[in-house]
mmCIF file of C-alpha atoms in Angstrom:
data_model
loop_
_atom_site.group_PDB
_atom_site.id
_atom_site.type_symbol
_atom_site.label_atom_id
_atom_site.label_comp_id
_atom_site.label_asym_id
_atom_site.label_seq_id
_atom_site.Cartn_x
_atom_site.Cartn_y
_atom_site.Cartn_z
ATOM 1 C CA MET P 111 1.494 -29.374 17.929
ATOM 2 C CA ASN P 112 -1.978 -30.939 18.335
ATOM 3 C CA ARG P 113 -2.895 -29.779 14.823
ATOM 4 C CA SER P 114 0.234 -31.453 13.383
ATOM 5 C CA LYS P 115 -0.623 -34.737 15.101
ATOM 6 C CA TRP P 116 -4.186 -34.500 13.807
ATOM 7 C CA LEU P 117 -2.937 -34.041 10.224
ATOM 8 C CA VAL P 118 -0.571 -37.020 10.573
ATOM 9 C CA TYR P 119 -3.366 -39.228 11.899
ATOM 10 C CA LEU P 120 -5.686 -38.072 9.126
ATOM 11 C CA GLY P 121 -3.068 -38.853 6.491
ATOM 12 C CA LEU P 122 -2.456 -42.321 7.895
ATOM 13 C CA ALA P 123 -6.208 -42.966 8.026
ATOM 14 C CA MET P 124 -6.610 -41.972 4.343
ATOM 15 C CA VAL P 125 -3.732 -44.248 3.293
ATOM 16 C CA LEU P 126 -5.202 -47.107 5.320
ATOM 17 C CA LEU P 127 -8.627 -46.616 3.752
ATOM 18 C CA THR P 128 -7.105 -46.581 0.255
ATOM 19 C CA VAL P 129 -5.246 -49.843 0.891
ATOM 20 C CA THR P 130 -8.414 -51.379 2.355
ATOM 21 C CA VAL P 131 -10.549 -50.464 -0.676
ATOM 22 C CA TYR P 132 -7.929 -51.823 -3.097
ATOM 23 C CA LEU P 133 -7.757 -55.009 -1.035
ATOM 24 C CA ILE P 134 -11.548 -55.394 -1.148
ATOM 25 C CA HIS P 135 -11.425 -54.832 -4.915
ATOM 26 C CA TYR P 136 -8.833 -57.579 -5.295
ATOM 27 C CA LEU P 137 -10.735 -60.016 -3.062
ATOM 28 C CA ILE P 138 -13.893 -59.521 -5.139
ATOM 29 C CA PHE P 139 -12.478 -59.450 -8.687
ATOM 30 C CA ARG P 140 -9.067 -61.118 -8.276
ATOM 31 C CA ASP P 141 -7.607 -58.752 -10.910
ATOM 32 C CA ALA P 142 -4.352 -57.162 -9.763
ATOM 33 C CA HIS P 143 -3.555 -56.158 -13.361
ATOM 34 C CA HIS P 144 -6.637 -53.914 -13.523
ATOM 35 C CA ILE P 145 -5.836 -52.378 -10.137
ATOM 36 C CA PHE P 146 -2.280 -51.404 -11.093
ATOM 37 C CA ILE P 147 -3.314 -49.982 -14.490
ATOM 38 C CA TYR P 148 -5.671 -47.453 -12.860
ATOM 39 C CA LEU P 149 -3.368 -46.890 -9.877
ATOM 40 C CA ILE P 150 -0.421 -45.865 -12.060
ATOM 41 C CA GLY P 151 -2.701 -43.703 -14.220
ATOM 42 C CA ASP P 152 -4.065 -41.914 -11.166
ATOM 43 C CA ILE P 153 -0.567 -41.358 -9.776
ATOM 44 C CA ALA P 154 0.570 -39.922 -13.134
ATOM 45 C CA PHE P 155 -2.318 -37.446 -13.114
ATOM 46 C CA VAL P 156 -1.485 -36.287 -9.575
ATOM 47 C CA PHE P 157 1.581 -34.346 -10.781
ATOM 48 C CA PHE P 158 -0.462 -32.385 -13.317
ATOM 49 C CA GLU P 159 -3.176 -31.794 -10.730
ATOM 50 C CA VAL P 160 -0.615 -30.428 -8.265
ATOM 51 C CA PHE P 161 0.739 -28.106 -10.963
ATOM 52 C CA LEU P 162 -2.762 -26.952 -11.921
ATOM 53 C CA VAL P 163 -4.026 -26.373 -8.385
ATOM 54 C CA THR P 164 -0.994 -25.222 -6.429
ATOM 55 C CA ILE P 165 0.686 -23.132 -9.102
ATOM 56 C CA ILE P 166 -1.801 -21.839 -11.672
ATOM 57 C CA LEU P 167 -4.995 -21.558 -9.614
ATOM 58 C CA ASP P 168 -3.130 -20.476 -6.484
ATOM 59 C CA GLU P 169 -1.326 -17.696 -8.372
ATOM 60 C CA LEU P 170 -4.591 -16.519 -9.940
ATOM 61 C CA LEU P 171 -6.218 -16.366 -6.517
ATOM 62 C CA LYS P 172 -3.232 -14.476 -5.126
ATOM 63 C CA LEU P 173 -3.392 -11.948 -7.954
ATOM 64 C CA ARG P 174 -7.109 -11.450 -7.377
ATOM 65 C CA GLU P 175 -6.565 -11.061 -3.641
ATOM 66 C CA LYS P 176 -3.690 -8.640 -4.197
ATOM 67 C CA LYS P 177 -5.810 -6.542 -6.564
ATOM 68 C CA ALA P 178 -8.651 -6.390 -4.025
ATOM 69 C CA LEU P 179 -6.200 -5.458 -1.260
ATOM 70 C CA LEU P 180 -4.630 -2.754 -3.426
ATOM 71 C CA GLU P 181 -8.087 -1.335 -4.120
ATOM 72 C CA LYS P 182 -8.870 -1.149 -0.402
ATOM 73 C CA LEU P 183 -5.486 0.360 0.350
ATOM 74 C CA ASN P 184 -5.873 3.080 -2.259
ATOM 75 C CA MET P 185 -9.266 3.920 -0.767
ATOM 76 C CA VAL P 186 -7.496 4.395 2.578
ATOM 77 C CA ILE P 187 -4.788 6.518 0.936
ATOM 78 C CA GLY P 188 -7.464 8.612 -0.753
ATOM 79 C CA THR P 189 -9.173 9.157 2.592
ATOM 80 C CA PHE P 190 -5.835 10.171 4.086
ATOM 81 C CA PHE P 191 -5.288 12.845 1.447
ATOM 82 C CA SER P 192 -8.868 14.092 1.708
ATOM 83 C CA GLU P 193 -8.727 14.426 5.495
ATOM 84 C CA ALA P 194 -5.144 15.484 6.145
ATOM 85 C CA GLY P 195 -2.597 14.823 3.402
ATOM 86 C CA THR P 196 -3.591 17.505 0.904
ATOM 87 C CA GLU P 197 -3.877 20.206 3.562
ATOM 88 C CA LEU P 198 -0.527 19.178 5.029
ATOM 89 C CA LEU P 199 1.062 19.314 1.582
ATOM 90 C CA LYS P 200 -0.215 22.856 1.106
ATOM 91 C CA LEU P 201 1.474 23.913 4.338
ATOM 92 C CA LEU P 202 4.733 22.123 3.607
ATOM 93 C CA SER P 203 4.975 23.269 -0.009
ATOM 94 C CA ARG P 204 5.105 26.884 1.213
ATOM 95 C CA LEU P 205 8.342 26.036 3.021
ATOM 96 C CA ASP P 206 9.981 24.606 -0.084
ATOM 97 C CA PRO P 207 12.873 26.945 -1.034
ATOM 98 C CA GLU P 208 12.177 26.043 -4.670
ATOM 99 C CA ALA P 209 8.405 26.096 -4.386
ATOM 100 C CA SER P 210 7.808 27.652 -7.805
ATOM 101 C CA LYS P 211 10.078 25.133 -9.519
ATOM 102 C CA THR P 212 8.546 22.210 -7.616
ATOM 103 C CA GLY P 213 5.029 23.411 -8.374
ATOM 104 C CA GLU P 214 5.838 23.679 -12.068
ATOM 105 C CA ARG P 215 7.165 20.118 -12.169
ATOM 106 C CA LEU P 216 4.017 18.919 -10.407
ATOM 107 C CA ARG P 217 1.535 20.545 -12.764
ATOM 108 C CA ILE P 218 -0.064 17.207 -13.588
ATOM 109 C CA SER P 219 -2.607 17.213 -16.403
ATOM 110 C CA ASP P 220 -5.008 14.880 -18.216
ATOM 111 C CA ASN P 221 -2.401 14.358 -20.941
ATOM 112 C CA TRP P 222 0.041 12.590 -18.630
ATOM 113 C CA ALA P 223 0.886 8.928 -19.241
ATOM 114 C CA ALA P 224 2.246 6.325 -16.814
ATOM 115 C CA ARG P 225 5.842 7.015 -17.901
ATOM 116 C CA ASP P 226 5.424 10.709 -16.992
ATOM 117 C CA PHE P 227 4.485 9.760 -13.435
ATOM 118 C CA ASP P 228 7.343 7.249 -13.224
ATOM 119 C CA GLN P 229 9.867 9.869 -14.369
ATOM 120 C CA LEU P 230 8.534 12.318 -11.805
ATOM 121 C CA ILE P 231 8.759 9.717 -9.035
ATOM 122 C CA GLY P 232 12.376 9.028 -9.993
ATOM 123 C CA GLN P 233 13.201 12.733 -9.846
ATOM 124 C CA PHE P 234 11.654 13.283 -6.428
ATOM 125 C CA GLN P 235 13.238 10.144 -4.977
ATOM 126 C CA ARG P 236 16.583 11.856 -5.498
ATOM 127 C CA CYS P 237 15.465 15.098 -3.855
ATOM 128 C CA ASN P 238 16.829 16.182 -0.494
ATOM 129 C CA TYR P 239 14.783 19.089 0.807
ATOM 130 C CA LYS P 240 16.499 21.587 3.070
ATOM 131 C CA ILE P 241 13.576 23.359 4.677
ATOM 132 C CA GLU P 242 14.018 26.274 7.049
ATOM 133 C CA PRO P 243 10.589 26.787 8.641
ATOM 134 C CA GLY P 244 9.746 29.783 10.738
ATOM 135 C CA GLU P 245 8.054 29.441 14.098
ATOM 136 C CA GLU P 246 4.691 30.447 12.646
ATOM 137 C CA HIS P 247 4.991 27.671 10.048
ATOM 138 C CA ILE P 248 5.943 25.078 12.664
ATOM 139 C CA SER P 249 3.018 26.207 14.796
ATOM 140 C CA ALA P 250 0.588 25.809 11.874
ATOM 141 C CA ILE P 251 1.912 22.314 11.125
ATOM 142 C CA ARG P 252 1.656 21.401 14.807
ATOM 143 C CA ASP P 253 -1.961 22.566 15.021
ATOM 144 C CA LEU P 254 -2.928 20.587 11.931
ATOM 145 C CA LEU P 255 -1.227 17.352 13.001
ATOM 146 C CA LEU P 256 -2.612 17.481 16.528
ATOM 147 C CA ASP P 257 -6.084 18.161 15.150
ATOM 148 C CA LYS P 258 -5.804 15.116 12.834
ATOM 149 C CA ARG P 259 -4.073 12.885 15.374
ATOM 150 C CA ASP P 260 -7.081 10.685 16.128
ATOM 151 C CA PHE P 261 -7.786 10.232 12.426
ATOM 152 C CA LEU P 262 -4.179 9.177 11.778
ATOM 153 C CA LEU P 263 -4.317 6.709 14.654
ATOM 154 C CA ARG P 264 -7.448 5.133 13.183
ATOM 155 C CA LEU P 265 -5.620 4.684 9.906
ATOM 156 C CA LEU P 266 -3.053 2.490 11.630
ATOM 157 C CA GLU P 267 -5.855 0.204 12.797
ATOM 158 C CA ASN P 268 -6.482 -0.783 9.181
ATOM 159 C CA PRO P 269 -4.572 -4.066 8.583
ATOM 160 C CA SER P 270 -4.178 -3.390 4.854
ATOM 161 C CA ILE P 271 -1.823 -0.502 5.663
ATOM 162 C CA LEU P 272 0.875 -2.992 6.671
ATOM 163 C CA GLU P 273 0.891 -4.369 3.121
ATOM 164 C CA HIS P 274 2.142 -1.058 1.734
ATOM 165 C CA ASP P 275 5.684 -0.342 2.948
ATOM 166 C CA GLN P 276 5.928 3.111 1.395
ATOM 167 C CA PHE P 277 2.700 4.393 2.895
ATOM 168 C CA THR P 278 3.563 2.814 6.250
ATOM 169 C CA LYS P 279 6.891 4.671 6.263
ATOM 170 C CA LEU P 280 5.053 7.887 5.425
ATOM 171 C CA LEU P 281 2.708 7.434 8.388
ATOM 172 C CA GLN P 282 5.679 6.660 10.629
ATOM 173 C CA ALA P 283 7.376 9.882 9.548
ATOM 174 C CA VAL P 284 4.161 11.871 10.113
ATOM 175 C CA PHE P 285 3.639 10.338 13.569
ATOM 176 C CA HIS P 286 7.242 11.016 14.525
ATOM 177 C CA LEU P 287 6.859 14.667 13.548
ATOM 178 C CA THR P 288 3.543 14.813 15.429
ATOM 179 C CA GLU P 289 5.173 13.437 18.588
ATOM 180 C CA GLU P 290 8.096 15.854 18.295
ATOM 181 C CA LEU P 291 5.760 18.826 17.986
ATOM 182 C CA ALA P 292 3.347 17.618 20.671
ATOM 183 C CA ALA P 293 6.220 17.210 23.134
ATOM 184 C CA ARG P 294 7.020 20.932 22.938
ATOM 185 C CA GLU P 295 4.722 23.067 25.034
ATOM 186 C CA LYS P 296 5.790 26.216 23.210
ATOM 187 C CA ILE P 297 6.929 26.652 19.644
ATOM 188 C CA SER P 298 8.119 30.210 20.128
ATOM 189 C CA HIS P 299 11.789 30.904 20.865
ATOM 190 C CA LEU P 300 13.086 27.542 19.692
ATOM 191 C CA ALA P 301 16.807 26.977 19.915
ATOM 192 C CA SER P 302 18.672 26.891 16.605
ATOM 193 C CA ALA P 303 19.587 23.206 17.002
ATOM 194 C CA ASP P 304 16.019 22.297 17.915
ATOM 195 C CA ARG P 305 14.606 24.151 14.937
ATOM 196 C CA GLY P 306 17.119 22.412 12.696
ATOM 197 C CA HIS P 307 16.031 19.035 14.056
ATOM 198 C CA LEU P 308 12.381 19.827 13.370
ATOM 199 C CA ALA P 309 13.290 21.068 9.899
ATOM 200 C CA THR P 310 14.857 17.669 9.150
ATOM 201 C CA ASP P 311 11.716 15.864 10.312
ATOM 202 C CA ILE P 312 9.508 18.193 8.282
ATOM 203 C CA GLY P 313 11.670 17.681 5.193
ATOM 204 C CA ARG P 314 11.399 13.908 5.592
ATOM 205 C CA VAL P 315 7.601 14.125 5.747
ATOM 206 C CA TYR P 316 7.485 16.514 2.787
ATOM 207 C CA THR P 317 9.509 14.157 0.574
ATOM 208 C CA ALA P 318 7.530 11.031 1.537
ATOM 209 C CA LEU P 319 4.197 12.835 1.255
ATOM 210 C CA THR P 320 5.018 14.262 -2.170
ATOM 211 C CA LEU P 321 5.988 10.838 -3.515
ATOM 212 C CA ALA P 322 2.830 9.286 -2.064
ATOM 213 C CA TRP P 323 0.739 12.010 -3.711
ATOM 214 C CA ILE P 324 2.349 11.405 -7.122
ATOM 215 C CA ARG P 325 1.791 7.638 -6.865
ATOM 216 C CA TYR P 326 -1.819 8.200 -5.826
ATOM 217 C CA MET P 327 -2.386 10.572 -8.745
ATOM 218 C CA LYS P 328 -0.998 7.914 -11.101
ATOM 219 C CA TYR P 329 -3.458 5.397 -9.650
ATOM 220 C CA LEU P 330 -6.390 7.809 -10.081
ATOM 221 C CA LYS P 331 -5.388 8.638 -13.644
ATOM 222 C CA THR P 332 -5.574 4.951 -14.572
ATOM 223 C CA ASN P 333 -8.600 3.874 -12.547
ATOM 224 C CA TYR P 334 -10.780 6.870 -11.613
ATOM 225 C CA PRO P 335 -10.635 9.725 -14.146
ATOM 226 C CA TYR P 336 -13.317 11.773 -12.358
ATOM 227 C CA LEU P 337 -11.396 11.667 -9.052
ATOM 228 C CA PHE P 338 -8.212 12.450 -10.955
ATOM 229 C CA SER P 339 -9.847 15.510 -12.507
ATOM 230 C CA PHE P 340 -10.844 16.833 -9.082
ATOM 231 C CA SER P 341 -7.369 16.175 -7.651
ATOM 232 C CA VAL P 342 -5.777 18.060 -10.536
ATOM 233 C CA ARG P 343 -8.092 21.023 -9.899
ATOM 234 C CA THR P 344 -7.146 21.016 -6.191
ATOM 235 C CA ASN P 345 -3.423 20.431 -6.732
ATOM 236 C CA PRO P 346 -1.770 21.407 -3.391
ATOM 237 C CA PHE P 347 1.401 22.503 -5.220
ATOM 238 C CA ASN P 348 -0.488 25.002 -7.350
ATOM 239 C CA PRO P 349 -1.445 28.136 -5.386
ATOM 240 C CA GLU P 350 -3.827 29.107 -8.178
ATOM 241 C CA ALA P 351 -5.680 25.763 -8.181
ATOM 242 C CA ARG P 352 -9.454 26.028 -7.796
ATOM 243 C CA PRO P 353 -12.028 23.219 -7.604
ATOM 244 C CA GLU P 354 -14.435 25.142 -9.833
ATOM 245 C CA LEU P 355 -14.345 24.448 -13.552
ATOM 246 C CA THR P 356 -13.531 27.388 -15.795
#
């Protein structure tokens, strides 16, 4: 409220100063015709100035800011996959009932174009995974998520994460699964309904994580070919993937 009053007072002061200067000009030169010629010309230019500053320059600054934010966000996403995401994908892909088919579709190569990634994203957005994990698989996922819990929490402290809805939803799904698994003291001898509930949560994470990985690979292909090459050689959906060049 105080700031609004300050702006009003400032505006009134500027108008008063303008009127005072024009009045002084008139008292000295006694030429109202000259005053109104320049006054109308200045007012006419204001509209173009508003268009130039508030629309063109403002949009350019927003685009630059958005690009910088996207760059920072993709660095965070890359860190996520390096620390936890890729390893988690390896575990979850083993539970995919169509793992061989999924892995074949995700054999990304240097020859892929943007449209290939977009088609793949469209295909996986329509997927509905029905995973039936065994207790040993659930235990392995639990150990990994609990081990990476602090790292995942630190990711949420990054304000740029909030600008990416899809990645935020992925982290929410991962944290929900982490909380579900952490709340169970023992994974052995789970009830059928409880295992089914966990399977749904795991399937949700698997779908979101796979889509995030494809989008990140598309970003690397366009912007960082050397990182893309390494990610292709460590493809979590390819059990034969090796980081060494052959």
